[in-house]
Structure formats: C-alpha cells, structure tokens
Short mmCIF file of C-alpha atoms in Angstrom, two decimals:
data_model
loop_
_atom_site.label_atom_id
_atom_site.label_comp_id
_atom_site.label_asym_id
_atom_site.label_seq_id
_atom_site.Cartn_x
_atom_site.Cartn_y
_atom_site.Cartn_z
CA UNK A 105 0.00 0.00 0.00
CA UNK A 106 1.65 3.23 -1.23
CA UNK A 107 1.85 6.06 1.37
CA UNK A 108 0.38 9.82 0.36
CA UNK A 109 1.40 12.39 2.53
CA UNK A 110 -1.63 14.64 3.67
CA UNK A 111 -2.67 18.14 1.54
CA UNK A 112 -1.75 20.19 4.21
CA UNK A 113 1.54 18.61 4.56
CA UNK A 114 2.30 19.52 0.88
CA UNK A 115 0.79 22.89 0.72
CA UNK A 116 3.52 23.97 3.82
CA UNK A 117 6.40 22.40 1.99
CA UNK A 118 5.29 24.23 -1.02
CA UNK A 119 5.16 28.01 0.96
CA UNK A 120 8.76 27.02 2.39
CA UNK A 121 10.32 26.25 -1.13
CA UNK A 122 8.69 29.65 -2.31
CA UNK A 123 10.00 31.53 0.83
CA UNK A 124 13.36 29.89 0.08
CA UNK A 125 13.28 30.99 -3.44
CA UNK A 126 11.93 34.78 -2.26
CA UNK A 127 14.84 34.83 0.65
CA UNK A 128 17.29 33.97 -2.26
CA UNK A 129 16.24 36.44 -4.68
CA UNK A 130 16.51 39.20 -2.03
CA UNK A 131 19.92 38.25 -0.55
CA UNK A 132 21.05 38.62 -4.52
CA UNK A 133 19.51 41.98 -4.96
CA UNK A 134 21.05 43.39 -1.83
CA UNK A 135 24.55 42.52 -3.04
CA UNK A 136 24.17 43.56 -6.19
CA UNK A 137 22.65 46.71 -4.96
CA UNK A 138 25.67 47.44 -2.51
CA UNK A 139 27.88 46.60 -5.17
CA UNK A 140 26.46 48.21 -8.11
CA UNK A 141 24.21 51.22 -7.37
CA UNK A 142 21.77 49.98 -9.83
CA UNK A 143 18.26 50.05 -7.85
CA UNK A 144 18.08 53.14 -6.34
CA UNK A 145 16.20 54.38 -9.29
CA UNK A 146 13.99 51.46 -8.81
CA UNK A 147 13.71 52.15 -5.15
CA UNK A 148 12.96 55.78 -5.84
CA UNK A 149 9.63 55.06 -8.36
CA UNK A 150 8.59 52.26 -6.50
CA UNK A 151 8.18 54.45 -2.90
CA UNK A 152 6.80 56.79 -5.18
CA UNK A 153 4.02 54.54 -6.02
CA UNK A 154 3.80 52.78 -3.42
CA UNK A 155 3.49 55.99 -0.94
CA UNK A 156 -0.51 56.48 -1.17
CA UNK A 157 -1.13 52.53 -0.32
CA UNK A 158 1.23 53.18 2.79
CA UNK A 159 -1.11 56.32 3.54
CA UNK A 160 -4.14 54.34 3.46
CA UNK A 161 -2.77 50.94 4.74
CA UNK A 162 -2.08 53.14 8.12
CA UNK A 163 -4.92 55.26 8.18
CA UNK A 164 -6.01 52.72 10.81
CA UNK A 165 -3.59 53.16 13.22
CA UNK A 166 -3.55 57.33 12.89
CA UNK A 167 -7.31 57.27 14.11
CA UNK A 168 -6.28 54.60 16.85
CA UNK A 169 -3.54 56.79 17.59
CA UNK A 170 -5.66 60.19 16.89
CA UNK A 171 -8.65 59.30 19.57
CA UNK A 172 -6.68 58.01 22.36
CA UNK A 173 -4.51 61.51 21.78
CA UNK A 174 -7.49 63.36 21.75
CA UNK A 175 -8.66 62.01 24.75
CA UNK A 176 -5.59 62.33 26.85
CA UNK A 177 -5.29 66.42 25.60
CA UNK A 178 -8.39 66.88 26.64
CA UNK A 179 -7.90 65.97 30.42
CA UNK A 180 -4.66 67.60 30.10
CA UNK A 181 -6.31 70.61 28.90
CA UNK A 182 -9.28 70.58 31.33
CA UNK A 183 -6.45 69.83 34.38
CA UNK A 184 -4.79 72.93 33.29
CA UNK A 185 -8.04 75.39 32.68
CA UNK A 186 -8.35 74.50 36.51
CA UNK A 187 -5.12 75.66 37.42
CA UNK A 188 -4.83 78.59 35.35
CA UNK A 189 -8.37 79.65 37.08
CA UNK A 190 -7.36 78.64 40.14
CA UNK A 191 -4.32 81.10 39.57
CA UNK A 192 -6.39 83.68 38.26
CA UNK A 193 -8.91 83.63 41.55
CA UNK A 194 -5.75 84.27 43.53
CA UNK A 195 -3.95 86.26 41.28
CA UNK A 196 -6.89 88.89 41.51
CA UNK A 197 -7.24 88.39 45.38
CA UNK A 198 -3.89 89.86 45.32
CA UNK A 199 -4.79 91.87 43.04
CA UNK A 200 -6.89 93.61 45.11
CA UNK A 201 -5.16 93.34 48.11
CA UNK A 202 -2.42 95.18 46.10
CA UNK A 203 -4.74 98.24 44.75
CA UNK A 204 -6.48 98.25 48.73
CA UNK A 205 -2.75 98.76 50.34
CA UNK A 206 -2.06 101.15 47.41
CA UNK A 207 -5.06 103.23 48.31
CA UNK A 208 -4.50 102.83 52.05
CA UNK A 209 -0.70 103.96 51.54
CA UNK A 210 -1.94 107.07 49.92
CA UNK A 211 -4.21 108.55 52.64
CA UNK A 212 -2.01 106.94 54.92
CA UNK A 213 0.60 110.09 53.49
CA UNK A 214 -2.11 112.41 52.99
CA UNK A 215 -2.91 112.20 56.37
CA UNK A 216 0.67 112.48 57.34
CA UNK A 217 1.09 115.90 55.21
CA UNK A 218 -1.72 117.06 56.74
CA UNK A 219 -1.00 116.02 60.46
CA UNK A 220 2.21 118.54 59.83
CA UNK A 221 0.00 121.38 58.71
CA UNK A 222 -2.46 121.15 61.22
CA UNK A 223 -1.69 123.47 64.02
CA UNK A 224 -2.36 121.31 66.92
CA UNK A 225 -1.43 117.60 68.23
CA UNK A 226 -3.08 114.68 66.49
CA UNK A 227 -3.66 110.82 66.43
CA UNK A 228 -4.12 108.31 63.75
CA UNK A 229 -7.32 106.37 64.32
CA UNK A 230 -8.98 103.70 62.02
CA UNK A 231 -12.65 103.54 61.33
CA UNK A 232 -14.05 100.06 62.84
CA UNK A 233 -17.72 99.96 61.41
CA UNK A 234 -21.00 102.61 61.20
CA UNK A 235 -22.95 103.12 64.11
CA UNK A 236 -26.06 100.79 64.17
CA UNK A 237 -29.10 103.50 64.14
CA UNK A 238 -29.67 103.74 60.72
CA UNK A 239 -30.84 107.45 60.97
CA UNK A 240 -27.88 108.75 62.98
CA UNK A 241 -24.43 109.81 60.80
CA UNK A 242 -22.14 107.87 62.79
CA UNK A 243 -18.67 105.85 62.82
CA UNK A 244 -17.09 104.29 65.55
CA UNK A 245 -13.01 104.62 65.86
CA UNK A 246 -10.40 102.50 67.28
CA UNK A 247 -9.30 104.81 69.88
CA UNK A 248 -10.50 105.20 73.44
CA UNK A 249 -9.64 106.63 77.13
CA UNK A 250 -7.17 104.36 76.92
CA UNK A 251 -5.30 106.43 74.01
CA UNK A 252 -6.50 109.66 76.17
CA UNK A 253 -9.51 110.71 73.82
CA UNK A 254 -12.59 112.83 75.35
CA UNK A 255 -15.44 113.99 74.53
CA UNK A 256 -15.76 117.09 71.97
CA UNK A 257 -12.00 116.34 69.94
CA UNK A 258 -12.49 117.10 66.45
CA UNK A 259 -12.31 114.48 63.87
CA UNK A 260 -10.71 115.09 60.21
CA UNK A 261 -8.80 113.56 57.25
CA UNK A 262 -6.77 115.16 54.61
CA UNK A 263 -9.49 117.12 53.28
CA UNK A 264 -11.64 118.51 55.65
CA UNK A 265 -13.76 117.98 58.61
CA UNK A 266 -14.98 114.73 59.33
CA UNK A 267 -16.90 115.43 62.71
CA UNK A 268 -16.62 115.24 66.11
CA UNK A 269 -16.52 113.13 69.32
CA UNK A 270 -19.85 112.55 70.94
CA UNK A 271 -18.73 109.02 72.91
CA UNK A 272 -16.03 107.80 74.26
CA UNK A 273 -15.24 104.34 75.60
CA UNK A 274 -12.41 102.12 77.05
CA UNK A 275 -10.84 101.10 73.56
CA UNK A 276 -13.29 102.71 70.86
CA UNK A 277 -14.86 105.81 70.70
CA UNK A 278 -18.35 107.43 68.67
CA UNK A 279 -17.99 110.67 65.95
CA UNK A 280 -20.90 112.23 65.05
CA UNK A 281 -20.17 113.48 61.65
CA UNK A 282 -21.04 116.74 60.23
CA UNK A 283 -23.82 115.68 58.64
CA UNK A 284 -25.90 114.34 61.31
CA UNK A 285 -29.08 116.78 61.79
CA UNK A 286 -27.82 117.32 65.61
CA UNK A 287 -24.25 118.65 64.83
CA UNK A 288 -23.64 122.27 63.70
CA UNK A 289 -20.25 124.32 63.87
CA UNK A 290 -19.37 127.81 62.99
CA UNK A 291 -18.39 128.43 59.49
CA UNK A 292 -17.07 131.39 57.43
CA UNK A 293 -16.61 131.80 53.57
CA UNK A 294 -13.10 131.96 52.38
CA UNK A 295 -13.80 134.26 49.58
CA UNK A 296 -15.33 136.94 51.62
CA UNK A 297 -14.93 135.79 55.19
CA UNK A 298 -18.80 136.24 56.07
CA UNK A 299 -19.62 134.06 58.87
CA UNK A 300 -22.72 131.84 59.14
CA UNK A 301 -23.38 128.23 61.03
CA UNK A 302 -23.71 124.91 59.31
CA UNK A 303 -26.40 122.04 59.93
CA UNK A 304 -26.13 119.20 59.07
CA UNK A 305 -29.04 117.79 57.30
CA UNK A 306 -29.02 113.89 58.14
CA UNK A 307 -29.02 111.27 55.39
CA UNK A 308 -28.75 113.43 52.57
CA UNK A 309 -25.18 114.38 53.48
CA UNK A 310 -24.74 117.59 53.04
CA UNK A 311 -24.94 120.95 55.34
CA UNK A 312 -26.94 123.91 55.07
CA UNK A 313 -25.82 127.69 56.25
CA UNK A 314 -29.38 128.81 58.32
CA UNK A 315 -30.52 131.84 58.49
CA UNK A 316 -28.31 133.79 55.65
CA UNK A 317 -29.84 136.85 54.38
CA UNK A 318 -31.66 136.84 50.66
CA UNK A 319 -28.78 139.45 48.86
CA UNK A 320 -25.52 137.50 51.04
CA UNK A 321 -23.12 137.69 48.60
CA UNK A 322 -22.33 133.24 48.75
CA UNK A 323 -22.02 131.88 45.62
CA UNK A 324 -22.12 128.77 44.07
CA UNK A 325 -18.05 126.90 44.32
CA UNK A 326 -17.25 129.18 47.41
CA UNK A 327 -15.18 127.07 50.07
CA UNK A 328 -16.63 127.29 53.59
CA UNK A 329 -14.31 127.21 56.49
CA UNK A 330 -13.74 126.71 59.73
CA UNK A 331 -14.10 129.91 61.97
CA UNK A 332 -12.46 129.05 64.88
CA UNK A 333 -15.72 130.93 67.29
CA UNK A 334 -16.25 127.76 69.11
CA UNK A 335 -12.98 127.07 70.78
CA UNK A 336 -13.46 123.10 69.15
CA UNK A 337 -12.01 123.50 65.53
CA UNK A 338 -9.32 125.32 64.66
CA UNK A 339 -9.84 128.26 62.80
CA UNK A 340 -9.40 127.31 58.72
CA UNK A 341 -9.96 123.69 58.43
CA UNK A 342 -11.91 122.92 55.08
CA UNK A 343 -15.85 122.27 55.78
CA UNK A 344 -17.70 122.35 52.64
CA UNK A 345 -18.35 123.58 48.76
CA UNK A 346 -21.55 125.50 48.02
CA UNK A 347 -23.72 123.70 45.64
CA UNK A 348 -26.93 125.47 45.46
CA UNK A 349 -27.85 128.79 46.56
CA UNK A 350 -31.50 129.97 47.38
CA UNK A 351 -31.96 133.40 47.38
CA UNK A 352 -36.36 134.29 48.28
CA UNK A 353 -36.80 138.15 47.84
CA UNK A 354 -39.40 138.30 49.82
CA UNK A 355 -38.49 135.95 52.76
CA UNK A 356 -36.59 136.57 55.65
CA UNK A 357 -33.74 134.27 54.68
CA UNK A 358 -32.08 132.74 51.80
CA UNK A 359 -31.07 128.65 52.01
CA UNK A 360 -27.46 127.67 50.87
CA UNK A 361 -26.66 124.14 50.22
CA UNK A 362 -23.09 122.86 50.85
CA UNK A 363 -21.06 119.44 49.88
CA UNK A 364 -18.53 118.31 52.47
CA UNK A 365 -14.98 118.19 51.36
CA UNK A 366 -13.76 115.21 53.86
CA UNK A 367 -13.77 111.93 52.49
CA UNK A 368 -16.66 110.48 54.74
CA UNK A 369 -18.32 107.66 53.30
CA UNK A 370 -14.64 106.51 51.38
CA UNK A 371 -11.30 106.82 54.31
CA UNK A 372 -10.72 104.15 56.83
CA UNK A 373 -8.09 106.44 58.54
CA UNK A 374 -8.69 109.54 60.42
CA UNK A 375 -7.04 112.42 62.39
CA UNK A 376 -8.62 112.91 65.97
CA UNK A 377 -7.18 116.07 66.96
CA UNK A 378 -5.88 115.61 71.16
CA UNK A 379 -6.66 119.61 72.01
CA UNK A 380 -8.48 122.00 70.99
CA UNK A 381 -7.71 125.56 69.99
CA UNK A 382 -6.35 128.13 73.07
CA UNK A 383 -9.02 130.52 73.11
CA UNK A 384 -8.13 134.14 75.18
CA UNK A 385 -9.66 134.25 78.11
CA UNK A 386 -13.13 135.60 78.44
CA UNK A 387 -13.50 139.09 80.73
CA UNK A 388 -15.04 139.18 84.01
CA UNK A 389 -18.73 139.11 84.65
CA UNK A 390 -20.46 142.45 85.21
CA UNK A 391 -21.49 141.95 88.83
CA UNK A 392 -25.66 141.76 89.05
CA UNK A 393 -26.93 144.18 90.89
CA UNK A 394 -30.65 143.50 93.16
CA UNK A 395 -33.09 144.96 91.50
CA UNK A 396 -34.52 147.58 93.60
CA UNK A 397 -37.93 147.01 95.98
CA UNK A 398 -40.66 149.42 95.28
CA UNK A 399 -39.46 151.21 92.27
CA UNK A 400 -42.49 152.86 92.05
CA UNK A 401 -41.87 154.90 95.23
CA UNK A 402 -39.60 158.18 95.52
CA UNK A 403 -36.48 156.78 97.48
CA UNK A 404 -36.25 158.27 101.41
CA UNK A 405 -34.80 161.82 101.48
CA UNK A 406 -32.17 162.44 104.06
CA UNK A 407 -33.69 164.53 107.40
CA UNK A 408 -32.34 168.10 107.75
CA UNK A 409 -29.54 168.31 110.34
CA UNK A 410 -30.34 169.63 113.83
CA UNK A 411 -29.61 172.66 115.10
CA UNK A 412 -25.98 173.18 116.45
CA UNK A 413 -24.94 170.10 115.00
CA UNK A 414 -22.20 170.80 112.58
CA UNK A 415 -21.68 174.44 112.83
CA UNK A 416 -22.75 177.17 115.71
CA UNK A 417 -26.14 178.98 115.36
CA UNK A 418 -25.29 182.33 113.92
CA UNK A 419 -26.67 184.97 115.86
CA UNK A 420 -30.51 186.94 114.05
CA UNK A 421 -30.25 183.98 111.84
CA UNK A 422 -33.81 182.08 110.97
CA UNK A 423 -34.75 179.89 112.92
CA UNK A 424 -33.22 175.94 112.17
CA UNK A 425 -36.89 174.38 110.63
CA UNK A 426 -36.63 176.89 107.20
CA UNK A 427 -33.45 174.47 106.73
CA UNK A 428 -31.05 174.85 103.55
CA UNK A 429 -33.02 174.54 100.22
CA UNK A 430 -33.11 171.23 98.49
CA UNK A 431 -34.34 169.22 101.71
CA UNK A 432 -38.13 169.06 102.53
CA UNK A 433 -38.59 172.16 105.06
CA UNK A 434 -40.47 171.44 108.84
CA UNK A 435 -43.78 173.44 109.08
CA UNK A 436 -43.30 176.33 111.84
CA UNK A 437 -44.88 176.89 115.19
CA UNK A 438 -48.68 178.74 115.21
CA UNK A 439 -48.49 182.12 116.04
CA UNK A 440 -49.38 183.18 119.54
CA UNK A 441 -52.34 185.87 119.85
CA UNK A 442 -50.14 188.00 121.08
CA UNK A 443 -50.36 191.44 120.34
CA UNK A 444 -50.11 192.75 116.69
CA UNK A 445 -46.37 193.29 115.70
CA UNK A 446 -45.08 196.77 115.29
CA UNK A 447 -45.54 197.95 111.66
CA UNK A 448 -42.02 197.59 110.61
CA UNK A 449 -42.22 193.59 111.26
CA UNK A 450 -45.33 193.31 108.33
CA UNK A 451 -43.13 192.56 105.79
CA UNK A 452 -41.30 189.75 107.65
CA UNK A 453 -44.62 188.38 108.46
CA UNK A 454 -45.92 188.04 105.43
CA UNK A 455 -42.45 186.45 104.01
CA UNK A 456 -42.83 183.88 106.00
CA UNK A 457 -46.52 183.42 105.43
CA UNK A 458 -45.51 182.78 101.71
CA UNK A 459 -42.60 180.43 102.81
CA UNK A 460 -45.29 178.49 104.49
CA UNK A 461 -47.72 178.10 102.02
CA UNK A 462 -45.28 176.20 99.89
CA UNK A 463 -44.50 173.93 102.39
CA UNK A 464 -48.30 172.93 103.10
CA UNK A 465 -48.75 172.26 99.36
CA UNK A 466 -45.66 170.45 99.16
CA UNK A 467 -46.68 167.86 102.16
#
C-alpha cells in the first residue's frame, strides 16, 4: 500500500520552497545593490508609487492613535483650565489686596502731610464699622480713654472735617459726623470771610448755612471754612463747597446748600485732633446788681440836720426848721395871739406866710 502524505503537509512544503526561493532572490539583490548602485532608481519610483497605499494601509492606526490623543489632551487641557483659574482667583485676590494697600498707603501720606500742617497735636485712628441707628451719621473709631480721647476732639482727614466726638469708651470711641441733623459748627466763607453756622441735614449728606440773608453775597463753588468761634475746631480747616444757593426776595432768609470736602463715606483712617484751639480768656462778669424794691416809690430823702450840730447857730439867723433849700422844710410853730407886731415887722410876716404856704402844698 503506497503512502500519500496529507494536503496540508504539501501545501507547507510548497510556501517554504517559495519563501526559500523569495529569501534567495533578495539576498542577490542586496549585493548587487551594494555593489552596483543599480536600484536606487527602482527604489525611488517604487516608494513613489507605493506611498498612497502606505497612507491608506495606516490610516487605521492614525485614528487609533488620533482618539486616544485626543482624549488624553483633553484631560490635560481641562487639568490645566483649573489651574490657570485657580491662579487667576488668587492672582486677583492679590490683586486687590495690592490696589487696597495702594489706596490705604496714599491717605495713609495724605494724612501724614496734613498732620504737619495742622496746628495742633493729632492721632491716627482707624474707622471700625457705622454706628447701628440707621438714621444717625455715625462711625465708631479705634481709639479710646485708653489712648486719652474725650469727649468734643475734632475728627478730620486730609481734606476737611470729618466730625466730632460725641462718645467715648475704654478702647473705641463714637464721631458724630457733620452731617448728622444734631451737629452744627461755625463756618465762614473763604472768599469773603462772612460768617454763618452749618447744619447738618441727616441722610442726605450735606450741610446747610441757616438763616443767611436773601442778597448775602455766597455763591455757588465758594469754600466754607472753619471759623475758629467755638474754641473746638481750629480756625481754617476745610468744611464744605456750596452747591446750590437759594436766594427768596421776599423771605426773611435765603437757604445755601453745601457738599462736604472730607472723604466720609470713602477713608478708613482719620485724624482725631488731642486739644483744641487756646481761646483768650473771656473778661469778668459784670457783677448783678438787686433789682430795687418798690421802684415805684420816691427813694427816702435824708432829714435836715439839727440845730448846732455841725456848725454854731449864727446869731438873728432864721430859725433851724426853714433848713437849707433842696431838703423838705419842717412846718413852723402857730403864732401866739399876742399882740399885733409893730408895723415895721409886716413885711417879715408876710415872708414867712408865703414860705409856708409852699410847704403845706408840698406835704
């Protein structure tokens, strides 16, 4: 029985005499192509043709390759849109930090330049927080007893008048600024120096000079002052601007409406100033005199003086009741019914008959 080997059998030994052949052919055209030079021009058309199957034989892989790069740069790009937002949060925090010291640093020298001009010792305070009624135009300061602040110091900042103390604790104290509807203080223009008083006129913010006559001459920009009448403020601190000037011919008064010039609402650092202007001192009283009882009545005239008191009785002179003139005379003796005087004494009689008659009338 004759032995057949199976198909697959001969269909290997087949591939391996073909692979044999192949691996034969190629060893050959290496050597002659290290040798001679003579397939590079081959090698050159044959990429050249063969470059758009290579394209599409690994257009495949390049997607593969294209989605899982995709992917990964897209959680490398989300990782770093974090960060960068995370370093732009704190990159503006400082930011702002930055432009809040810058701001602080330049009223902290404003307030320096004008602790130097202002005539009187001062302290730095900072503003805490606003006072809690809502209607009231109050701060509260970080300065107390403690730092040797009373009641009535003035309060301003580089620009003006703030306000003044109203309460003082421990470790904080309460300014009333000039706006609050209970303050006032004495004012003058700069322009012309007429004096007037400024209210303050509550949550509006602004003052208003009372009581000015219609044809004042205030006009609209003038810069009010500080007059200095009070003994608190020392004479030429800034107040206000005018803004708006009323003038009523036929009222009584005219209403002028002022701005303030100190940074109220915007510094967190003020000037308390630690004494107040020396004032001269003020002249005596004029002593009060009673007020007189019964002014109604003619005041008690002084009795005559008696005879021989003072002087000797001249001799033939009248008798001592027809005293000197100016006091009220004493009404003489009746005549005795004696007998009639001697002709010669009629005259004398009847003198003092008419000195007599006076006297009756007068008492």
């Amino acid at each position: 029985m004759e032995y057949s080997p199976p198909p697959l059998f001969k269909q290997g030994a087949s591939a391996r005499v073909k692979m044999t052949v192949f691996a034969c052919i190629s060893i050959a055209l290496l050597l002659v192509d290290s040798h001679m030079r003579s397939l590079e021009t081959v090698r050159y058309y044959a990429g050249a043709v063969l470059s758009p199957v290579q394209k599409v034989a690994l257009l495949p892989r390049d997607a593969i390759y294209g989605v899982g790069d995709y992917f990964s740069t897209l959680s490398s790009l989300e990782k770093q849109v974090r960060e960068l937002k995370r370093q732009q949060i704190l990159g503006s925090q400082a930011l702002q930090q930055a432009q809040l010291q810058s701001a602080e640093n330049a009223q902290l020298r404003k307030l320096m330049d004008a602790r130097e001009r202002v005539p009187v010792k001062s302290m730095l305070a900072e503003v805490l927080y606003d006072a809690r009624d809502a209607n009231s135009r109050k701060i509260i300061l970080d300065r107390g007893t403690h730092q040797d602040v009373a009641l009535g110091l003035p309060v301003i900042d580089n620009q003006g008048v703030v306000g003044q103390v109203t309460r003082v604790f421990p470790f904080t104290s309460e300014v009333t600024l000039l706006s609050d509807k209970e303050q006032a203080i004495p004012v003058q223009l700069l322009r012309n120096g007429l004096r007037s008083v400024a209210y303050g006129r509550g949550k509006s913010g602004n003052l208003e000079l009372r009581f000015t006559a219609p044809n004042a001459d205030i006009q609209v920009g003038d810069i009010v002052v500080t007059s200095g009448l009070d003994g608190v403020y020392p004479a030429g601190l800034a107040v206000a601007r005018v803004t708006q000037v009323e003038n009523s011919a036929g009222g009584s008064f005219g209403g002028v409406i002022c701005q303030p010039l100190a940074g109220i609402a915007n510094n967190t650092q003020l000037l308390i100033l630690m004494s107040t202007p020396e004032m001269p001192p003020r002249p005596p009283d004029e002593e009060q005199r009673a007020p007189r009882k019964h002014n109604n009545k003619m005041a008690a005239i002084k009795d005559a003086p008696k005879e021989g008191e003072g002087q000797p009785a001249a001799a033939g002179a009248a008798p001592a009741a027809n005293g000197a003139p100016g006091l009220i005379p004493v009404l003489p003796p009746a005549p005795k019914p004696a007998t009639p005087a001697p002709a010669a004494d009629a005259p004398a009689a009847g003198a003092a008959a008419n000195a007599a008659t006076p006297a009756a009338a007068t008492r």
